[in-house]
């Protein structure tokens, strides 16, 4: 394998091997439409990529089945027409490559399709987007226990709305104002909260498995006991959030701000915490096994009793910081 730095020539050809499928495109295609994506970062010139020494292909260990749709999105900005199960597969790839525009497009397209066709009674939303807009014009709105699955509620002002116990599977909340809304014990698996305002929201006991909360404002939000497995908080603001005993297994918290957050007893095994701000966070009895901590800021964090058997993935500075805090906490408790 040779190491090759992406050239500054935006029109230069790039040969890609995506899980065994070969593609040819340009650096301009990979970086222009979604400049904040992982693909754009790989070929921005700031990073080194691995190239096959004989054929010159850059290998990416992902399923290449839908990568042609990824390239067509980057070229034309058009969401492809697919079967429902294929949209879920493409959505996973779009989330991996951090193509947030495509994620929004897929969910918007899917929600429109769901409104056009009759769904089974146990999955059909009881209200439409128009119904929701009419409801929120009143002073106090409650959708407790209502099935709103698959609706597009993006960009609406839903602040202070009570969604407790509702079924919100695959709801599209992107850029919505949900400040102080209540999501107690909701099923919001697979929902999109990209860049939404969730400040001071209540998510206690909520199911947010696989949800996308990238860039969301979750300052002082209460996510205690929530299921956040495989959810994405990439770049989200969780400053002083309450995450006690939440399940964040394999969650993506890369670059998230968790300063002063309470994560006592939370499960973070396999979570991506690269570049996350955990300064002054309360991490007592947190499960950090196999967590990715490269570049994470842990100054002043409380790690007493944390499970952190796998430290080889952390930077030397992070590892030393964790050990120093552990011994400091142990000494403090022994004196008490």
C-alpha angles and dihedrals in degrees: 000000000000127000113233128182115219109256124240091234101104093199095052117123122254123198114207131193106199107187091321098319115112124223134174123206141135134266089241091059092049096049110029107070099037106025093171095054127109091248091053090049092051093055101031092101092249094095139050118240130201115245128190105248094219106039102019097234121150107223122220117183098225136106105276095202096103100025091104087063089051090054093045090052091051090048102042108009091233123138109226123238106247142154116274095254090050090055089059090052092048090046091057090052092047090052091048092053089043093236095159094174091058091045089055092046094051093049093045091050092046094049092051091050091051091054091052097053131053112250129200113283093246092055102033117109112245092215137035129226088260091054090052093051091052091049097051091058088076120083099246121032128189128180095169111165094355121142108235097157116161097006123144105232095157121149094007124135101244097155116153092008115146111228095162115155091002125141105242102163113162093354114162108229097158113156092353120146104240099157112160091359117151120236099165111165093346123155101231098153113159094008122145119233095162110164091348122151104243097157113157092357120155115233099158110158092357123151107230096156110161093000121151114230098157112156093003122147106236099159110160091353117155112233097156113157091359122150105237099161113156091356120144122233094163107164092352122149109237096159109163091352120159111239102154111162091350116154107238096161110161091352118155109238097156110156092357120149108235097158110155092359119150109233099158109162093357121152110237099158111147091003121147107237097158110150092357119149107235096159112151090357118152104239102162113154092357117157105233098163112146091357116151107236104165108144094001116149112228102163110147094001118146109233099166109152094000117153105234107152094145109063098145091094094057124087116258089250092052093046092049090047091053093049092047092051091046094054092042091053092045092051091048094051093045090055090052 
